[in-house]
PDB file of C-alpha atoms and ligand atoms in Angstrom:
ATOM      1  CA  UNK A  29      -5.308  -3.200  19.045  1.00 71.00           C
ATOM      2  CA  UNK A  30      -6.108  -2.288  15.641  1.00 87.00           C
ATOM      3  CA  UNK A  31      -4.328   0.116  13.488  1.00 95.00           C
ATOM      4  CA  UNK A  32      -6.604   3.551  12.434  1.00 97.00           C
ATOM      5  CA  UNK A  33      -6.040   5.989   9.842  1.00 98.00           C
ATOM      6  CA  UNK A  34      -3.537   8.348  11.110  1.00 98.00           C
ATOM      7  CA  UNK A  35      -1.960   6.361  13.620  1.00 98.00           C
ATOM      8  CA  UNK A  36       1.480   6.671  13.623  1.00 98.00           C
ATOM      9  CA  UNK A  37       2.735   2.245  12.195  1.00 98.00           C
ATOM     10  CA  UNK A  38       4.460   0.842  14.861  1.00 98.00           C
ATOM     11  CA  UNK A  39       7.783   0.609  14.357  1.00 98.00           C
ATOM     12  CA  UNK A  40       9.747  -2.893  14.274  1.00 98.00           C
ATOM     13  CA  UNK A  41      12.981  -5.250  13.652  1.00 98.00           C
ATOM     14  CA  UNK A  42      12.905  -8.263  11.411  1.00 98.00           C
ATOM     15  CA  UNK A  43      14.849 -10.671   9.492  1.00 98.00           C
ATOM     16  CA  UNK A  44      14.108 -10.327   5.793  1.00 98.00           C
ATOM     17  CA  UNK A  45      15.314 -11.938   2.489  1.00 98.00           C
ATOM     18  CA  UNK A  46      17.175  -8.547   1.997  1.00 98.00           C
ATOM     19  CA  UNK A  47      19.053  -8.376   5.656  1.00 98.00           C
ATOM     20  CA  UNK A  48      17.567  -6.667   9.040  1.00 98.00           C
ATOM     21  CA  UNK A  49      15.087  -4.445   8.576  1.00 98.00           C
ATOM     22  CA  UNK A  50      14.735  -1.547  11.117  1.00 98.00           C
ATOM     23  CA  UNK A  51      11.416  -0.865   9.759  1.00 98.00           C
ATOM     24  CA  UNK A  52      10.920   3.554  10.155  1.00 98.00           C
ATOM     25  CA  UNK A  53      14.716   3.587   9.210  1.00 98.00           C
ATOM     26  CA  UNK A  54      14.319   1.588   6.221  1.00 98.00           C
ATOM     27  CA  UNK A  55      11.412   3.677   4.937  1.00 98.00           C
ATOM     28  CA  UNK A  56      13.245   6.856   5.477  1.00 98.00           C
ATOM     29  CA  UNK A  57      11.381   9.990   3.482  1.00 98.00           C
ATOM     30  CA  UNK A  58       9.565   7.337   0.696  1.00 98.00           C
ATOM     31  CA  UNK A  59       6.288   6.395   1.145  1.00 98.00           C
ATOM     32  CA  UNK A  60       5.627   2.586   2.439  1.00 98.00           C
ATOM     33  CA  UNK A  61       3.188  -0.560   1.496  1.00 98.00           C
ATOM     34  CA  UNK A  62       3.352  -3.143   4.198  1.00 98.00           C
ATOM     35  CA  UNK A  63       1.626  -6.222   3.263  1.00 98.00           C
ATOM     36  CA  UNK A  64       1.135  -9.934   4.339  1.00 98.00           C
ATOM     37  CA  UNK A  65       0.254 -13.074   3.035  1.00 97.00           C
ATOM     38  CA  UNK A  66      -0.775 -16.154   4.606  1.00 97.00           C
ATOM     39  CA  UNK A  67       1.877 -18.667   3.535  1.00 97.00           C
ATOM     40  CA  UNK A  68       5.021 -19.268   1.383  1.00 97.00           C
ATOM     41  CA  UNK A  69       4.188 -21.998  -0.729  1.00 98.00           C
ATOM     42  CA  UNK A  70       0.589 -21.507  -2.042  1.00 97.00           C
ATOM     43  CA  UNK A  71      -0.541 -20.610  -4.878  1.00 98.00           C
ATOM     44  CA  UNK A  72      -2.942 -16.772  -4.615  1.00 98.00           C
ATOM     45  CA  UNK A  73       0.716 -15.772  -2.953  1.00 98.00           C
ATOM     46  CA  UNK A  74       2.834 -16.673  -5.307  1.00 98.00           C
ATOM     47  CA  UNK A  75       0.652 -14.799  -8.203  1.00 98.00           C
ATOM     48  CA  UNK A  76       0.644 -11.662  -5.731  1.00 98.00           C
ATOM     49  CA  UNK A  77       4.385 -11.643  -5.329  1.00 98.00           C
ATOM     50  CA  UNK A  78       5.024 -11.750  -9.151  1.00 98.00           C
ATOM     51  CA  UNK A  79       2.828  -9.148  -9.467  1.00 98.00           C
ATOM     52  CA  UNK A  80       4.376  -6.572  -6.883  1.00 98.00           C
ATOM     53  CA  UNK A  81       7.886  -7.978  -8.191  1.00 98.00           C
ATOM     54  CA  UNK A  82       6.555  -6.585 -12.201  1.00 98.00           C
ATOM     55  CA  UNK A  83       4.696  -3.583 -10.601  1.00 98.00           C
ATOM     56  CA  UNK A  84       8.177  -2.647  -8.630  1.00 98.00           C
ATOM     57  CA  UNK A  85       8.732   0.207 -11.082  1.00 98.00           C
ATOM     58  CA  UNK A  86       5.524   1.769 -10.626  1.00 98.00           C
ATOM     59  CA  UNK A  87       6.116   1.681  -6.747  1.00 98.00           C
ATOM     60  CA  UNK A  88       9.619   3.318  -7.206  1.00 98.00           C
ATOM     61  CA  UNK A  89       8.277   5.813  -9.793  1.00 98.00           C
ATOM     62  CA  UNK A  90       5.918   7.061  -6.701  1.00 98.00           C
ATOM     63  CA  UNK A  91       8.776   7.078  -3.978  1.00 98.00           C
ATOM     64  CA  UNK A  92       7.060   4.040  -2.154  1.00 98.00           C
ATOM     65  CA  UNK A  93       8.971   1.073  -0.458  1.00 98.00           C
ATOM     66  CA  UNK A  94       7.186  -2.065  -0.886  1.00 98.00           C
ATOM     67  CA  UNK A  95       7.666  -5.168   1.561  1.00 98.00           C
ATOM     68  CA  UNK A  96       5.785  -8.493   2.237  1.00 98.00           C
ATOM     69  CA  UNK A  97       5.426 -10.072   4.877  1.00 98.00           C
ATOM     70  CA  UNK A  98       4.256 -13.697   6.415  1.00 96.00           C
ATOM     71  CA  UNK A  99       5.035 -15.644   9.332  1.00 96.00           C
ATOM     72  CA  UNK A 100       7.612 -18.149   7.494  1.00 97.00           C
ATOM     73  CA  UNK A 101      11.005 -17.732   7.788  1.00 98.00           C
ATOM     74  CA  UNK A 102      13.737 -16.130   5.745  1.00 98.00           C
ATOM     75  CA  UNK A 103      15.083 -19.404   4.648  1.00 98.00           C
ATOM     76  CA  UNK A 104      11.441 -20.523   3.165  1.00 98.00           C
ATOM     77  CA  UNK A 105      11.046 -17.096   1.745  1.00 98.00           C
ATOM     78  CA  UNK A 106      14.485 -17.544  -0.098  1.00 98.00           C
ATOM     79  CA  UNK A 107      13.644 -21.078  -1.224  1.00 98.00           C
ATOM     80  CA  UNK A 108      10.033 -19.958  -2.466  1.00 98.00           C
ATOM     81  CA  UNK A 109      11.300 -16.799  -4.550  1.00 98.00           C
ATOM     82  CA  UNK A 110      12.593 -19.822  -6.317  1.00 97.00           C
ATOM     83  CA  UNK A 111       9.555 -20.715  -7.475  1.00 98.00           C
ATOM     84  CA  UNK A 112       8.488 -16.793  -7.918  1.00 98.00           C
ATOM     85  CA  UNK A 113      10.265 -16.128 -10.778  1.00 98.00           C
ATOM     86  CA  UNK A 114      10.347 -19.686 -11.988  1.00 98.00           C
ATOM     87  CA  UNK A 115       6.340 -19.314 -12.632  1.00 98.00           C
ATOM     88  CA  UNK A 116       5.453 -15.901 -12.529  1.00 98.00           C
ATOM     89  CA  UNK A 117       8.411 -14.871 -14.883  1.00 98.00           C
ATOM     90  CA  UNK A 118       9.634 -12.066 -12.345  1.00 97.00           C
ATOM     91  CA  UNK A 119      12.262 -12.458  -9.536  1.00 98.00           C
ATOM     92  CA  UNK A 120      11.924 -11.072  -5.955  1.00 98.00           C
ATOM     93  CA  UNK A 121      13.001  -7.710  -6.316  1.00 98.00           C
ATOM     94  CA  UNK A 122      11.912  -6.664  -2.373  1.00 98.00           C
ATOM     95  CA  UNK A 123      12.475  -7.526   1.153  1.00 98.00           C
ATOM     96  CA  UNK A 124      10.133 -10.388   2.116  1.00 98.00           C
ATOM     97  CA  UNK A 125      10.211  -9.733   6.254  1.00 98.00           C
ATOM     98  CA  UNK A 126       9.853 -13.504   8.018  1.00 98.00           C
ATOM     99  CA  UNK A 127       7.739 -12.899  11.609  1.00 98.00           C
ATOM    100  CA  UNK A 128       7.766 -16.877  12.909  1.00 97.00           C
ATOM    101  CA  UNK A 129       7.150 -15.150  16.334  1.00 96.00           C
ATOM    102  CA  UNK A 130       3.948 -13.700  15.546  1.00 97.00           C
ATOM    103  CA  UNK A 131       5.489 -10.336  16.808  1.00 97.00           C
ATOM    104  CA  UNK A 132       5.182  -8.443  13.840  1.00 98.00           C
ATOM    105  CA  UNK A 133       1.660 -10.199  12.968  1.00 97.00           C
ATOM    106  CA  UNK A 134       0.084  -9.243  16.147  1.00 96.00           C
ATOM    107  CA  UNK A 135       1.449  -5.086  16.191  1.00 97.00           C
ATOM    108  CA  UNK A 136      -0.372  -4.950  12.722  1.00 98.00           C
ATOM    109  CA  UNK A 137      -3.338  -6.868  14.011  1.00 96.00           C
ATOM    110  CA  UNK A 138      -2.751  -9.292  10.568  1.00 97.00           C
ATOM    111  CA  UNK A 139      -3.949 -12.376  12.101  1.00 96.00           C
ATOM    112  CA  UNK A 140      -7.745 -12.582  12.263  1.00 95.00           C
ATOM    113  CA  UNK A 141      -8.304 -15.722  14.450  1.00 94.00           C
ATOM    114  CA  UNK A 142     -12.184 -16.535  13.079  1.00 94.00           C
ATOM    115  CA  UNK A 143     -10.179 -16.725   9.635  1.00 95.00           C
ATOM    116  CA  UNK A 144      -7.344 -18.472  10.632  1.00 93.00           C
ATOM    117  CA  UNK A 145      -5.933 -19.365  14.132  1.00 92.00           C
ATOM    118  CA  UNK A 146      -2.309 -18.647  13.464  1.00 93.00           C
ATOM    119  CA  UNK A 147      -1.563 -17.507   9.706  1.00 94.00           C
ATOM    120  CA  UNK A 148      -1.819 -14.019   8.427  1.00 94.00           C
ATOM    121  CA  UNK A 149      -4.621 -12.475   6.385  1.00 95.00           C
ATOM    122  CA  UNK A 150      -3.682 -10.540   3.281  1.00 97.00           C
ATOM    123  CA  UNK A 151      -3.413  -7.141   5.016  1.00 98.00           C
ATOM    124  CA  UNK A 152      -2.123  -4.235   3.000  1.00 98.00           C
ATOM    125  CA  UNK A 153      -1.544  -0.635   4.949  1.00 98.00           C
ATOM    126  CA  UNK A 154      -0.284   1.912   2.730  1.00 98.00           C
ATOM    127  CA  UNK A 155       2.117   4.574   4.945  1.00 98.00           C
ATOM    128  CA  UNK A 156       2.679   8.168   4.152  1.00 98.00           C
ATOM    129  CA  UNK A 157       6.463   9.930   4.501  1.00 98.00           C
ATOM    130  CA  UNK A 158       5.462  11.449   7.783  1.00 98.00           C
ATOM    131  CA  UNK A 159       5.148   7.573   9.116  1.00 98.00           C
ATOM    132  CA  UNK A 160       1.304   7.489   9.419  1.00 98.00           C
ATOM    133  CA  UNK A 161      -1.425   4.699   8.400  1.00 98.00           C
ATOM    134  CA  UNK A 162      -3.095   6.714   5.342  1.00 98.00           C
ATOM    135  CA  UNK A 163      -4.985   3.213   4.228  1.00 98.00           C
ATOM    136  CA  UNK A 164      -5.687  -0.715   5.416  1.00 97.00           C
ATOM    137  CA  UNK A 165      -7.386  -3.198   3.879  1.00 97.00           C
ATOM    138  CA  UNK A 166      -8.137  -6.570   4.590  1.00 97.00           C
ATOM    139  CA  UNK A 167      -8.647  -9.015   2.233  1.00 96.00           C
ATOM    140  CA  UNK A 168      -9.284 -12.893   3.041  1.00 95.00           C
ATOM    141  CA  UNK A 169      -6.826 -15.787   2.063  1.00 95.00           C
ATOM    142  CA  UNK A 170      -8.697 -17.151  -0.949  1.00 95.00           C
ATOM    143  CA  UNK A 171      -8.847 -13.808  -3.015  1.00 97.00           C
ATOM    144  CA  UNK A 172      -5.537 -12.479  -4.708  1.00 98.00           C
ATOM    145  CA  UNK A 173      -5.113  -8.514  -4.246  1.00 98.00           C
ATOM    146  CA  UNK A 174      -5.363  -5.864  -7.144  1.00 98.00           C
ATOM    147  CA  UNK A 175      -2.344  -4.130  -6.755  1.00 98.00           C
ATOM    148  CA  UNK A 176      -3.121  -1.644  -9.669  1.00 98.00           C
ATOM    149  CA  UNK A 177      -5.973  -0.148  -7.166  1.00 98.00           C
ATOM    150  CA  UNK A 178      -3.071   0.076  -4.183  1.00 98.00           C
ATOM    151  CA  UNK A 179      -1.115   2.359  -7.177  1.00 98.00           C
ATOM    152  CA  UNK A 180      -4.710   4.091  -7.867  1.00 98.00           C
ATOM    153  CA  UNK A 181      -4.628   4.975  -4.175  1.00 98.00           C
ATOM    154  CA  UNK A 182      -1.417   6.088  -3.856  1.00 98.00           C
ATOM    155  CA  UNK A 183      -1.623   8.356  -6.799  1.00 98.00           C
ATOM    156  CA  UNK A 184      -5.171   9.540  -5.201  1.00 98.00           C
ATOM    157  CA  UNK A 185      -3.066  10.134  -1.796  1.00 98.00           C
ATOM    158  CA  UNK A 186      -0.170  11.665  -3.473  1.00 97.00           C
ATOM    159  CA  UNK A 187      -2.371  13.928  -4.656  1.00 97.00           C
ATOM    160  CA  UNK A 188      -4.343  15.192  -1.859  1.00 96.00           C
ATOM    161  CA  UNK A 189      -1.235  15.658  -0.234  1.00 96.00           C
ATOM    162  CA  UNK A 190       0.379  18.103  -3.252  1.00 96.00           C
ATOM    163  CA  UNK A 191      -2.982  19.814  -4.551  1.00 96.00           C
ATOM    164  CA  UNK A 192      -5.516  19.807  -1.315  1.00 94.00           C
ATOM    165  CA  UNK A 193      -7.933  17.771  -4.512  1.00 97.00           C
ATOM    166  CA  UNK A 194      -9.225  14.650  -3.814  1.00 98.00           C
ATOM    167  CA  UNK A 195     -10.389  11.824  -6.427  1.00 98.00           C
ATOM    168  CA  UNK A 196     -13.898  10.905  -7.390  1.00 98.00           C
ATOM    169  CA  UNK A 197     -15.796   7.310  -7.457  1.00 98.00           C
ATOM    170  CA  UNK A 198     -13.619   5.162  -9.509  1.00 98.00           C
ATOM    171  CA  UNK A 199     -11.091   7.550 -10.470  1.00 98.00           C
ATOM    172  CA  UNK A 200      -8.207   6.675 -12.570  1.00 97.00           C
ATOM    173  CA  UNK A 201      -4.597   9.221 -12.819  1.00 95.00           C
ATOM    174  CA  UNK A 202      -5.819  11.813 -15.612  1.00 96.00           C
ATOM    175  CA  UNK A 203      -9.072  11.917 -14.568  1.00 98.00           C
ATOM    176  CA  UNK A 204     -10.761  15.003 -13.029  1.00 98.00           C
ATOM    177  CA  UNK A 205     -10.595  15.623  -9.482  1.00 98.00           C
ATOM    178  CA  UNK A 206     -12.497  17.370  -7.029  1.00 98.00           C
ATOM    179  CA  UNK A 207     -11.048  20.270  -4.698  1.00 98.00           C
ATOM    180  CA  UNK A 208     -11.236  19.756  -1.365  1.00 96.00           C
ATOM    181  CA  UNK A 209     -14.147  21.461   1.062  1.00 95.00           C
ATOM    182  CA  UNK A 210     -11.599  22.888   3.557  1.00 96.00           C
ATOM    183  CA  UNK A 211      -9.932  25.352   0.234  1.00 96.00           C
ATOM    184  CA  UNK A 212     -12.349  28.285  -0.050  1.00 97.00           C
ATOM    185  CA  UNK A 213     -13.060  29.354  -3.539  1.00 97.00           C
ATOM    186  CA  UNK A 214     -10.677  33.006  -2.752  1.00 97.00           C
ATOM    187  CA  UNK A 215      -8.121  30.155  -1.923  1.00 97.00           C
ATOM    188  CA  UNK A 216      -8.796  27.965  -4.921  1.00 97.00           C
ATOM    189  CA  UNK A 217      -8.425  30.686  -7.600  1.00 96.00           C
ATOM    190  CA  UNK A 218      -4.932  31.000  -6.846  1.00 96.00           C
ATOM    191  CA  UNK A 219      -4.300  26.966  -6.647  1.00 95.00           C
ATOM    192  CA  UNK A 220      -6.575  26.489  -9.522  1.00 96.00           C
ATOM    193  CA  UNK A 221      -5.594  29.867 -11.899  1.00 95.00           C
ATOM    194  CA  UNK A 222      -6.802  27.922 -14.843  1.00 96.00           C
ATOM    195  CA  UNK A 223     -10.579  27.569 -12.821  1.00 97.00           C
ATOM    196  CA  UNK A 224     -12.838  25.072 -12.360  1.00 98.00           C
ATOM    197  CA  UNK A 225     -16.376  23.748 -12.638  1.00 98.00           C
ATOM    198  CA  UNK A 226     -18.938  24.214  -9.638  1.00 98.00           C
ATOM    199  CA  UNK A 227     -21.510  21.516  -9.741  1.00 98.00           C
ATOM    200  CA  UNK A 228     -22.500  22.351  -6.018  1.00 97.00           C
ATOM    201  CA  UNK A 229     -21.108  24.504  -3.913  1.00 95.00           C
ATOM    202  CA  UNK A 230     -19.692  21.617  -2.299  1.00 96.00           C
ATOM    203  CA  UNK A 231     -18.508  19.983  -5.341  1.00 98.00           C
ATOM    204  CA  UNK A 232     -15.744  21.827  -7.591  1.00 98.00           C
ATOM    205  CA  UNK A 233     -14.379  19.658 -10.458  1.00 98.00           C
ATOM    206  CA  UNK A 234     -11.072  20.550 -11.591  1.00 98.00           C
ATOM    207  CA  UNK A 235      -8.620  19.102 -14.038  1.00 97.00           C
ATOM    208  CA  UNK A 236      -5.770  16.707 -12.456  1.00 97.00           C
ATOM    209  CA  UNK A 237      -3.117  18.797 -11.418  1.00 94.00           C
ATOM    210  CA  UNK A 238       0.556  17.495 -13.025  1.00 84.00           C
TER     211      UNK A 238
HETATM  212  C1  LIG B 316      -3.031 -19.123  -1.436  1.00 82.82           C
HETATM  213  O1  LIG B 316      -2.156 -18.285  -1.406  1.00 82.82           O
HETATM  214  O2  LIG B 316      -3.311 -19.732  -2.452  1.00 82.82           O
HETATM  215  C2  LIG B 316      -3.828 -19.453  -0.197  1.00 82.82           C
HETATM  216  C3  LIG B 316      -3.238 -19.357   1.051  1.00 82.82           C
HETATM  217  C4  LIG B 316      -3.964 -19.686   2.168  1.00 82.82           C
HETATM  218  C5  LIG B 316      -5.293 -20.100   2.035  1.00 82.82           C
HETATM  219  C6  LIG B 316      -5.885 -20.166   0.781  1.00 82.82           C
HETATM  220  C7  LIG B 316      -5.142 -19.835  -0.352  1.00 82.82           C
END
């Protein structure tokens, strides 16, 4: 079954290269990003890990857990991060979850069989503190992720869930934002005291809350 929007992300156990995980219990309150990648070993991965390992700050800075995941094992996931920080210049710096059963592959619906029979796709589902699915995306094996637009979205979710705003097309933090349809303008002049613009009466362009 696939996972939605605002489905509740199932809940697991796994070996990872930092101990069990008991997946809702390691999350706690912080946010989540839950991603996989096909294969330990190849090349697009090994530039994506490096690149969540140097963009761990960032993650922490929001309150979001990051973890990978593919369906090698621990021990190939230790010997890769290896080569991790031996290339990319940045060691492993979060849990790596190994899923040689498939088990955690198939809950997340992360292997796409007209792609690939039996390795993951690079899935990335972004999970808010209240345990629920607030993005997916799928990308396919031979394109590395942009992990700066998975912080652009979290900063755009964080937002929505402070300020009731939500971002415009290709928003970037300090931008303007929009508030949202469901705040009347009564409402708004006491969330927004220092006011807004009305372009529409459906579109009200305020500066980016703090
Ligand atoms: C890679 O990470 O380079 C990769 C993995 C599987 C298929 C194609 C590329």
């Amino acid at each position: 079954m696939a996972i939605r929007l605002g489905d509740t992300a199932p809940d697991f156990t796994a070996d990872s290269t930092s101990g069990p995980i008991s997946f809702h219990e390691w999350l706690g309150s912080s946010w989540g990003v839950l991603f996989s990648h096909p294969k330990d070993f190849t090349p697009v991965c090994t530039t994506e890990l490096g690149e969540v390992a140097r963009l761990k700050p960032e993650f922490d800075k929001r309150n979001v857990k990051v973890a990978g995941l593919s369906v090698d094992s621990v021990a190939d996931h230790k010997r890769w991060a290896g080569d991790i920080e031996e290339t990319q210049g940045t060691a492993l710096n979060f849990p790596l979850l190994a899923d040689p059963d498939r088990k955690i592959s198939t809950l997340y619906d992360m292997i796409h069989p007209n792609a690939d029979n039996t390795l993951t796709v690079r899935s990335v589902f972004i999970i808010g503190p209240d345990k629920k699915v607030k993005l997916s995306i799928t990308y396919p094996a031979s394109t590395g992720r942009n992990f700066d637009e998975i912080l652009r979205v979290i900063d755009s979710l964080q937002l929505t869930a402070k300020h009731s705003v939500a971002t415009p097309v290709n928003w970037q933090h300090g931008g303007d934002v929009i508030i949202v349809p469901s705040v009347s303008d009564e409402d708004a002049k006491t969330k927004f005291p220092g006011g807004w613009k009305t372009v529409k009466p459906y579109l009200r362009i305020v500066r980016q809350p703090e």
